[in-house]
CSV table of C-alpha atoms in Angstrom, one decimal:
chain,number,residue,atom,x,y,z
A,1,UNK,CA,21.8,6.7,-9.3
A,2,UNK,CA,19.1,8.2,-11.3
A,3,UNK,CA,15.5,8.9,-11.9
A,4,UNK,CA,12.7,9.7,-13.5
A,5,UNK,CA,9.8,12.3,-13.4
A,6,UNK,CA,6.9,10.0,-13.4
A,7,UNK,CA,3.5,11.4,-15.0
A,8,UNK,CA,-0.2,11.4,-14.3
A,9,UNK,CA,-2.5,12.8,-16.9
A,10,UNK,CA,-5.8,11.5,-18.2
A,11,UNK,CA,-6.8,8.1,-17.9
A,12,UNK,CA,-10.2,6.3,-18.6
A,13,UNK,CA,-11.6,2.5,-17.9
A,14,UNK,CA,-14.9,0.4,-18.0
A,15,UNK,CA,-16.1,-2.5,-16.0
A,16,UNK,CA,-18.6,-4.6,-17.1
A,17,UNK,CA,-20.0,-7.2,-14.8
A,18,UNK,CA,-21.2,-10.7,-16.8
A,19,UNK,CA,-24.0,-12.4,-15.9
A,20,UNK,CA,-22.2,-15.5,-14.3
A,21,UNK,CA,-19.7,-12.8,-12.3
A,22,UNK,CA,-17.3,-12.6,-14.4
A,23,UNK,CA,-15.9,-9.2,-15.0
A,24,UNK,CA,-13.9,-7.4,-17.9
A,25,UNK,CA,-11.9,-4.3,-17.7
A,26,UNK,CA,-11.6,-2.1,-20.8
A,27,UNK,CA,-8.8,0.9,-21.1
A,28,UNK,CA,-7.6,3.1,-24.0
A,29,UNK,CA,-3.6,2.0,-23.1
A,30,UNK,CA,-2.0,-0.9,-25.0
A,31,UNK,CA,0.0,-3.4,-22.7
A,32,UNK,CA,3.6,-2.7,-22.8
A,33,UNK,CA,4.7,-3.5,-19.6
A,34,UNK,CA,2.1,-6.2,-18.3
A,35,UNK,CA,0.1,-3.5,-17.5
A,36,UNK,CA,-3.2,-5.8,-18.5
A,37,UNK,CA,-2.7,-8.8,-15.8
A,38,UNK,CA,-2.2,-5.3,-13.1
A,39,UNK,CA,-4.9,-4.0,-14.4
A,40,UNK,CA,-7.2,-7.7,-13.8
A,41,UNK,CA,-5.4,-7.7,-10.3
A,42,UNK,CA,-6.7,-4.5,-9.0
A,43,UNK,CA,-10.4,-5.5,-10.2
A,44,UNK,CA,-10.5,-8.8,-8.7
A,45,UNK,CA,-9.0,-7.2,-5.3
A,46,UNK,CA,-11.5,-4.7,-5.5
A,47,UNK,CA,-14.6,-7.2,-6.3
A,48,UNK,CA,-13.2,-10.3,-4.5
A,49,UNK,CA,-12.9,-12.6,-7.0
A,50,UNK,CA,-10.5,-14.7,-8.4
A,51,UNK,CA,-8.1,-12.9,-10.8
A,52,UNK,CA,-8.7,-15.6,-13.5
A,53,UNK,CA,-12.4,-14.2,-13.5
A,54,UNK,CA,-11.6,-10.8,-14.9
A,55,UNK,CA,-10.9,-10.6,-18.8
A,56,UNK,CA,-8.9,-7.6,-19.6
A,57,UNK,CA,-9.0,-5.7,-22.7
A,58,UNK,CA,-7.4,-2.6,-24.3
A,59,UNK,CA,-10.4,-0.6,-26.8
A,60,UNK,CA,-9.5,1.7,-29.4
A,61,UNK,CA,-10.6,5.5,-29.9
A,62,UNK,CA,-14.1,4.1,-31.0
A,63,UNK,CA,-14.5,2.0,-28.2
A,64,UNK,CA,-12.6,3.2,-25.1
A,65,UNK,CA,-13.0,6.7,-23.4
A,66,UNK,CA,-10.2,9.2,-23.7
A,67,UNK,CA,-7.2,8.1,-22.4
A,68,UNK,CA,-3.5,9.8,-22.6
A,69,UNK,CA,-0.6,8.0,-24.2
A,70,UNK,CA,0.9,5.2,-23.1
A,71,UNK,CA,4.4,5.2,-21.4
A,72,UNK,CA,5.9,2.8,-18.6
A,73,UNK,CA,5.7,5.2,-15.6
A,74,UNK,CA,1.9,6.3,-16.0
A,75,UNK,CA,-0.1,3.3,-17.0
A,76,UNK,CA,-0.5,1.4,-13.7
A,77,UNK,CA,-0.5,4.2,-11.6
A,78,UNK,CA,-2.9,6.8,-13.4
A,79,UNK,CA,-5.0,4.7,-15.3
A,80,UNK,CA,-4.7,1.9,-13.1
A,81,UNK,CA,-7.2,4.6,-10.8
A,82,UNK,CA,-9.4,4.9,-13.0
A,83,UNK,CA,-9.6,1.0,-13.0
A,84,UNK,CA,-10.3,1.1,-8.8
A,85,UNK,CA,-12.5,3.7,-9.0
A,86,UNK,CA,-14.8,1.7,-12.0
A,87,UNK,CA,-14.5,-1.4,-10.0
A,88,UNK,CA,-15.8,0.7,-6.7
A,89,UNK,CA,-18.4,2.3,-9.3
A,90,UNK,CA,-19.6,-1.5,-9.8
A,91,UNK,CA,-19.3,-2.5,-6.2
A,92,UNK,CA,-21.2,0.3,-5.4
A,93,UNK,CA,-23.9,-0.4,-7.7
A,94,UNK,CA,-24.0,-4.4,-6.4
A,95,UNK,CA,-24.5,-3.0,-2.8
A,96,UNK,CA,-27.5,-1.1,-4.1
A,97,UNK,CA,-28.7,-4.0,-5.8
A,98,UNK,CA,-28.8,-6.1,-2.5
A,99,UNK,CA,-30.3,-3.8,-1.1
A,100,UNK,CA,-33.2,-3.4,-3.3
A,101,UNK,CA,-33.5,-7.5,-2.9
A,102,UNK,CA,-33.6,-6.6,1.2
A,103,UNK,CA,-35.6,-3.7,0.8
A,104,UNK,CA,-33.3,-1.8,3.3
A,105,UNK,CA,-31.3,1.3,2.8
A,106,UNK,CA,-28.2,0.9,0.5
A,107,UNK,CA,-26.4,3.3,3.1
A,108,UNK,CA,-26.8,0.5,5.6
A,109,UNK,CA,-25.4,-2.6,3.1
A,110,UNK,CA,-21.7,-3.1,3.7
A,111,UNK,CA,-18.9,-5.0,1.4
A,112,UNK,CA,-16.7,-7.6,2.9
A,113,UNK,CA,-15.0,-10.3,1.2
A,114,UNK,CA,-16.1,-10.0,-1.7
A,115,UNK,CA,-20.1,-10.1,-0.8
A,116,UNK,CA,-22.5,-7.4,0.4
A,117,UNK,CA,-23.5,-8.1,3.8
A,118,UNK,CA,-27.2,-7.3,5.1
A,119,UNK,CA,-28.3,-4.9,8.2
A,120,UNK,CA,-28.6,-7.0,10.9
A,121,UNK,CA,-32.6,-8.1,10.8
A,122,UNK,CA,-32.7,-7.8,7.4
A,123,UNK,CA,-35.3,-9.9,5.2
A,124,UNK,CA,-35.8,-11.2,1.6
A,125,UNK,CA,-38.1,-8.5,0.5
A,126,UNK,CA,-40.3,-11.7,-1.7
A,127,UNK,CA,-39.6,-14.7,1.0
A,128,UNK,CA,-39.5,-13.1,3.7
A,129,UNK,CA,-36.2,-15.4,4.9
A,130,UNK,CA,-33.3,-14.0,6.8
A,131,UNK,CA,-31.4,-12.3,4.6
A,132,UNK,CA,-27.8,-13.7,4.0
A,133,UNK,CA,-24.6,-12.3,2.3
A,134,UNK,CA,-24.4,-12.3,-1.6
A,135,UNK,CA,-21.6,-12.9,-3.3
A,136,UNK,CA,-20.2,-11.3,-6.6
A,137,UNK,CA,-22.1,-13.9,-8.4
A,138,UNK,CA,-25.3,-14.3,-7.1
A,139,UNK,CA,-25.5,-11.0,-7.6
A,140,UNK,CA,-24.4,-10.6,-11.2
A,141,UNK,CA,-27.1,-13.6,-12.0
A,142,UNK,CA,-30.3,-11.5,-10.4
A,143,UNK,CA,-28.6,-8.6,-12.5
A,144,UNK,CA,-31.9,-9.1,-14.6
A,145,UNK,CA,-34.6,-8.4,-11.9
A,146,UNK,CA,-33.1,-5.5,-9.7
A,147,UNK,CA,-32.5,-2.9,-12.7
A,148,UNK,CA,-30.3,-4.7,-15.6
A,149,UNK,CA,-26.6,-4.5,-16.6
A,150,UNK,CA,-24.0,-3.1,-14.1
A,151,UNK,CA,-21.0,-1.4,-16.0
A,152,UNK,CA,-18.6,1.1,-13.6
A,153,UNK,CA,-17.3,3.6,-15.1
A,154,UNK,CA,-14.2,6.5,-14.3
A,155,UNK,CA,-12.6,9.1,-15.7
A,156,UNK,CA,-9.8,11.2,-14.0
A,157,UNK,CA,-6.9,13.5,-14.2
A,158,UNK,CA,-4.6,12.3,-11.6
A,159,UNK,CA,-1.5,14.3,-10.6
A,160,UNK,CA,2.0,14.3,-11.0
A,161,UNK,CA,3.1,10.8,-9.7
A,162,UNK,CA,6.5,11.8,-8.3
A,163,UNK,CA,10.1,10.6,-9.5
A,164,UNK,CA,11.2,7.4,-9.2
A,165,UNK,CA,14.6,6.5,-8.1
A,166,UNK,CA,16.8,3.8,-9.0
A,167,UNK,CA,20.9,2.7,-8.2
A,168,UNK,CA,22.4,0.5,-10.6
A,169,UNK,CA,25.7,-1.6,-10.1
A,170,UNK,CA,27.3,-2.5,-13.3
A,171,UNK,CA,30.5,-5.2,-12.9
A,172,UNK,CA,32.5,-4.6,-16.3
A,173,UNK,CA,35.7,-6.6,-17.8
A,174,UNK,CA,37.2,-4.7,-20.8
A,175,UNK,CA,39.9,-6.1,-23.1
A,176,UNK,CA,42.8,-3.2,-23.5
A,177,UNK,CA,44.2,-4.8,-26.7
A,178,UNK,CA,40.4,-4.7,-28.9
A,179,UNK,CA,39.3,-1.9,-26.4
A,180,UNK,CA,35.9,-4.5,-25.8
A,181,UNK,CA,33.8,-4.9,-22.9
A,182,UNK,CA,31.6,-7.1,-21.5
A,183,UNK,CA,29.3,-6.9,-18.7
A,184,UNK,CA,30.0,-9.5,-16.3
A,185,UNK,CA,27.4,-8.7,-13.5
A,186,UNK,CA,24.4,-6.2,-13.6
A,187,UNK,CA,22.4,-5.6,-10.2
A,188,UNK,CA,19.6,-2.9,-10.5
A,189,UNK,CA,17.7,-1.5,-7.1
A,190,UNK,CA,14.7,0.6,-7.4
A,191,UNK,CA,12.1,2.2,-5.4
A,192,UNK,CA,8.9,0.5,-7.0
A,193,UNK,CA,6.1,1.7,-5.0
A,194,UNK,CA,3.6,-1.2,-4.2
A,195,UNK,CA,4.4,-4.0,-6.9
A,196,UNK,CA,0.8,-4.9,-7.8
A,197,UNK,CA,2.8,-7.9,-10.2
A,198,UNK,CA,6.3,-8.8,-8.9
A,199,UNK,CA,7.4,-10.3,-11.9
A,200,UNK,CA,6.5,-8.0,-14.3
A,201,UNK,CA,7.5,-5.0,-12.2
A,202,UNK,CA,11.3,-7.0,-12.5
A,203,UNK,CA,10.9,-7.8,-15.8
A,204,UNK,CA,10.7,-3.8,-16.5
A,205,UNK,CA,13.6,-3.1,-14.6
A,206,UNK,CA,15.5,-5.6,-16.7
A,207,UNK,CA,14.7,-4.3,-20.1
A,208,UNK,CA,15.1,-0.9,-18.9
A,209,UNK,CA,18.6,-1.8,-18.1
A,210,UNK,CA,19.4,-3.8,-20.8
A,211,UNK,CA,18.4,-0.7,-23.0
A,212,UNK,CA,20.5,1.7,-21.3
A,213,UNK,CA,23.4,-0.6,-21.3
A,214,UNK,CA,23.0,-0.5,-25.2
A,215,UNK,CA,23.0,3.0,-25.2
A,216,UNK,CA,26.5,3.1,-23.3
A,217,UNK,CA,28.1,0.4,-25.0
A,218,UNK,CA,27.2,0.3,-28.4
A,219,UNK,CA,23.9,2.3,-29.8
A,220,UNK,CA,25.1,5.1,-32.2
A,221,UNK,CA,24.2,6.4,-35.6
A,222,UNK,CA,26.7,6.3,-38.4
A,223,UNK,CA,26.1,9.0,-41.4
A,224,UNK,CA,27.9,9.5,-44.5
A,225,UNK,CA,28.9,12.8,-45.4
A,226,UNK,CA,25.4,12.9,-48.1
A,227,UNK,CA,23.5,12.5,-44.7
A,228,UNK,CA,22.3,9.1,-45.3
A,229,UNK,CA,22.5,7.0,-42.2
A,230,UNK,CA,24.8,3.8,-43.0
A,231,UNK,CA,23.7,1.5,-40.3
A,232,UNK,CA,20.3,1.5,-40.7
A,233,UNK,CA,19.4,-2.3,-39.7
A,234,UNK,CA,19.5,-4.0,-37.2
A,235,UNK,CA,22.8,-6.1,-38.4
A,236,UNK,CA,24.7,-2.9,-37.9
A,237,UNK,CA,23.1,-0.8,-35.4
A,238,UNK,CA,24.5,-3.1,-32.1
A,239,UNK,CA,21.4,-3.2,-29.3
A,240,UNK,CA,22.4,-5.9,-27.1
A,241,UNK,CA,20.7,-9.3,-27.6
A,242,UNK,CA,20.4,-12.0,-24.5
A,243,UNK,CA,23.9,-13.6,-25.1
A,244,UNK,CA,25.4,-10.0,-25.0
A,245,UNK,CA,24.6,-9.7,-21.1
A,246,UNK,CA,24.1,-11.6,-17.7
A,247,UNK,CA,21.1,-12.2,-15.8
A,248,UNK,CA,20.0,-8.8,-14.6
A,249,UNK,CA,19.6,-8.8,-10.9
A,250,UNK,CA,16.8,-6.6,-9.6
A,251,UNK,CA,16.1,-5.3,-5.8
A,252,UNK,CA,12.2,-4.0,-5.3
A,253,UNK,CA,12.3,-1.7,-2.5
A,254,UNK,CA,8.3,-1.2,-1.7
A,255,UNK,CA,7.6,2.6,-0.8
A,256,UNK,CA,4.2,2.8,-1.2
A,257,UNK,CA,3.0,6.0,-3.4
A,258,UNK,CA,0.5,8.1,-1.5
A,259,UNK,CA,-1.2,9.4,-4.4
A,260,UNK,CA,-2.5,5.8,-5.3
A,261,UNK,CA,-4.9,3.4,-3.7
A,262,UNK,CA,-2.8,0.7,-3.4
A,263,UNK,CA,0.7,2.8,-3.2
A,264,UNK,CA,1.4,2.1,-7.0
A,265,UNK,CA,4.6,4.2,-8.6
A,266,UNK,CA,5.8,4.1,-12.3
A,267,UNK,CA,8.5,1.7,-12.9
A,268,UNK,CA,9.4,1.2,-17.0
A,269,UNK,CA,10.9,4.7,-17.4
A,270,UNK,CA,13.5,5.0,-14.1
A,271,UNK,CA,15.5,2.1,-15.1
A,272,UNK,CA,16.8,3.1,-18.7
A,273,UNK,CA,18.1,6.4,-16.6
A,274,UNK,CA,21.5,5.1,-14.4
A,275,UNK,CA,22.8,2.5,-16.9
A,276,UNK,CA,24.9,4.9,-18.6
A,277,UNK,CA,26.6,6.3,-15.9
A,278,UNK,CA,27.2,2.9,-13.9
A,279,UNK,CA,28.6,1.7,-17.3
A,280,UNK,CA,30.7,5.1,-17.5
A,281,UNK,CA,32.0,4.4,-14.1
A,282,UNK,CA,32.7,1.0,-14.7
A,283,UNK,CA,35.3,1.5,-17.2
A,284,UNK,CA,36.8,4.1,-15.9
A,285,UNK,CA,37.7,1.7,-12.9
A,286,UNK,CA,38.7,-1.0,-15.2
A,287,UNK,CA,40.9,1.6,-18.1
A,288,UNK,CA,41.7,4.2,-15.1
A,289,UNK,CA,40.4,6.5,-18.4
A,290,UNK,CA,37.3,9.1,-17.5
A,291,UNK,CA,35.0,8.6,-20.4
A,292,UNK,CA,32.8,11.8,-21.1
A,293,UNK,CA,31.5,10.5,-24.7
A,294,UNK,CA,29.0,7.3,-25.1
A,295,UNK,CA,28.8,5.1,-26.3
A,296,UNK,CA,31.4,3.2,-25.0
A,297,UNK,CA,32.1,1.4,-28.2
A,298,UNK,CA,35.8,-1.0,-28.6
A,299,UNK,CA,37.3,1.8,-31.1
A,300,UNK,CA,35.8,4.7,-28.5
A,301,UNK,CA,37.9,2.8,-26.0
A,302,UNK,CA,40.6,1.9,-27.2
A,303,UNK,CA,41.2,5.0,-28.7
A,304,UNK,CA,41.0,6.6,-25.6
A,305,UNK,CA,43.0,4.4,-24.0
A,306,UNK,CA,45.9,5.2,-26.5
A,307,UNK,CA,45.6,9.0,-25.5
A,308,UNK,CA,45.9,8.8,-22.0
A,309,UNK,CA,48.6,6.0,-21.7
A,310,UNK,CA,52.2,7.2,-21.5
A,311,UNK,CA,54.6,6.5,-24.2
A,312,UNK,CA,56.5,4.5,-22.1
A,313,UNK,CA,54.0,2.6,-20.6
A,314,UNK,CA,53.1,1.1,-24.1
A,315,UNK,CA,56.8,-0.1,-24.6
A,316,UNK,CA,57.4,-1.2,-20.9
């Protein structure tokens, strides 16, 4: 088992309605875990459009507003707020634009299904026609004639997310004449929070493992006694590559975070966390050796193995 802290912080975004209803989304945080396509998800549910409609975009410091770094357990929670909250900003704005077309009180215009819905009686304030629901789009292409561009804006600080917790099972075989190991079969569970894109959310939890089992099997620096590090590349410094593991089963438990709108909690950061001990406690059931150094490399092993193995055992 383990977990991690989970952050908040400051987090910005922009959305920008188009003309034909379209929408893009603008933060400050590059995509590093899918973190885009989540992001295009929560404006579309928050709009009603199609997903495909919302273009998602990462600015720079001269573009997007001030937005804290960028780290798998804060993006699609904190600044995926801000994201609601400038898609509510636009909602919010369409609403008051219907209502000027109905010349009734924005207070009484309501949102369903993606469309503001009039006050019963309600009236085309230039036809004088019943008034009927408007859509995302026709209301992004009368943009023009009830006060111009609509861009939603939000800015917060949102608070500590709350840890994360994960249990990894790690199934290991280990060779006691070379001292290697393989992994034979890697399950990872996690509490995820609401999983706003399934895939993704499991592809995180998969390279989070995969990077802690690197850690306990192999990742380690080598330094000559002048201080220079002597495996400096990547032919020499072992991370494990796709042929070096199994498929990396993963278990979403949903827990929905109260802190966000839509129950979000950080997911890249928890899963790097319990490798190292499931890997630890792996070989110790396989060697019947309790390992307290990583990584767990073949001459770490074997060595070990050596040390704690009677005499007589070795001749027997």
């Amino acid at each position: 088992m383990g977990f991690w802290f989970n952050a908040g912080m400051n987090s910005s975004a922009t959305v920008t309605l188009n003309a034909d209803g379209s929408a893009a989304v603008v933060t400050g945080n590059p995509d590093i875990g899918g973190t885009r396509a989540a992001q295009a998800i929560m404006v579309a549910e928050e709009l009603g459009i199609p997903v495909d409609r919302v273009r998602p975009g990462v600015g720079d410091t001269d573009s997007a507003a001030f937005t804290d770094l960028t780290g798998g357990s804060r993006v699609c929670y904190a600044t995926g707020i801000a994201v609601i909250r400038a898609a509510e900003d636009v909602r919010e704005q369409l609403q008051a634009r219907a209502a000027k077309i109905w010349n009734v009180d924005p207070a009484a215009v309501t949102w369903r299904d993606g469309s503001a819905v009039p006050p019963p009686g309600a009236k085309e304030a230039k036809s004088g026609a019943s008034a009927k629901p408007l859509d995302v789009a026709a209301l992004a292409s009368r943009m023009a004639h009830t006060g111009g561009p609509v861009v939603g804006r939000a800015s917060l600080y949102a608070p500590m997310a709350g840890p994360g917790f994960g249990g990894h099972i790690c199934d290991l075989e280990v060779d006691p004449e070379t001292g290697r190991s393989r992994v034979v079969r890697y399950t990872a569970f996690q509490d995820v929070g609401k999983a706003v894109h399934p895939s993704y959310v499991e592809g995180q939890m998969q390279g989070g493992a995969a990077q802690g089992i690197g850690w306990a099997l192999n990742e380690e620096y080598f330094y000559n006694r002048d201080g220079v590090m002597e495996n400096a590349g990547f032919l020499d410094y072992r991370m494990p590559v796709a042929s070096d593991l199994p498929m990396i089963e993963t278990v979403l438990i949903e827990v929905a975070n109260p802190l966000h709108p839509y129950g979000v909690r950080g997911v890249g950061e928890v899963p790097i966390v319990p490798p190292l001990a499931a890997v630890a406690n792996a070989m110790r059931a396989a060697t019947g050796v309790r390992f307290t150094e990583l990584p767990l490399s073949p001459s770490r092993v074997l060595e070990q193995i050596a040390a704690e193995t009677p005499i007589e055992a070795i001749g027997a």
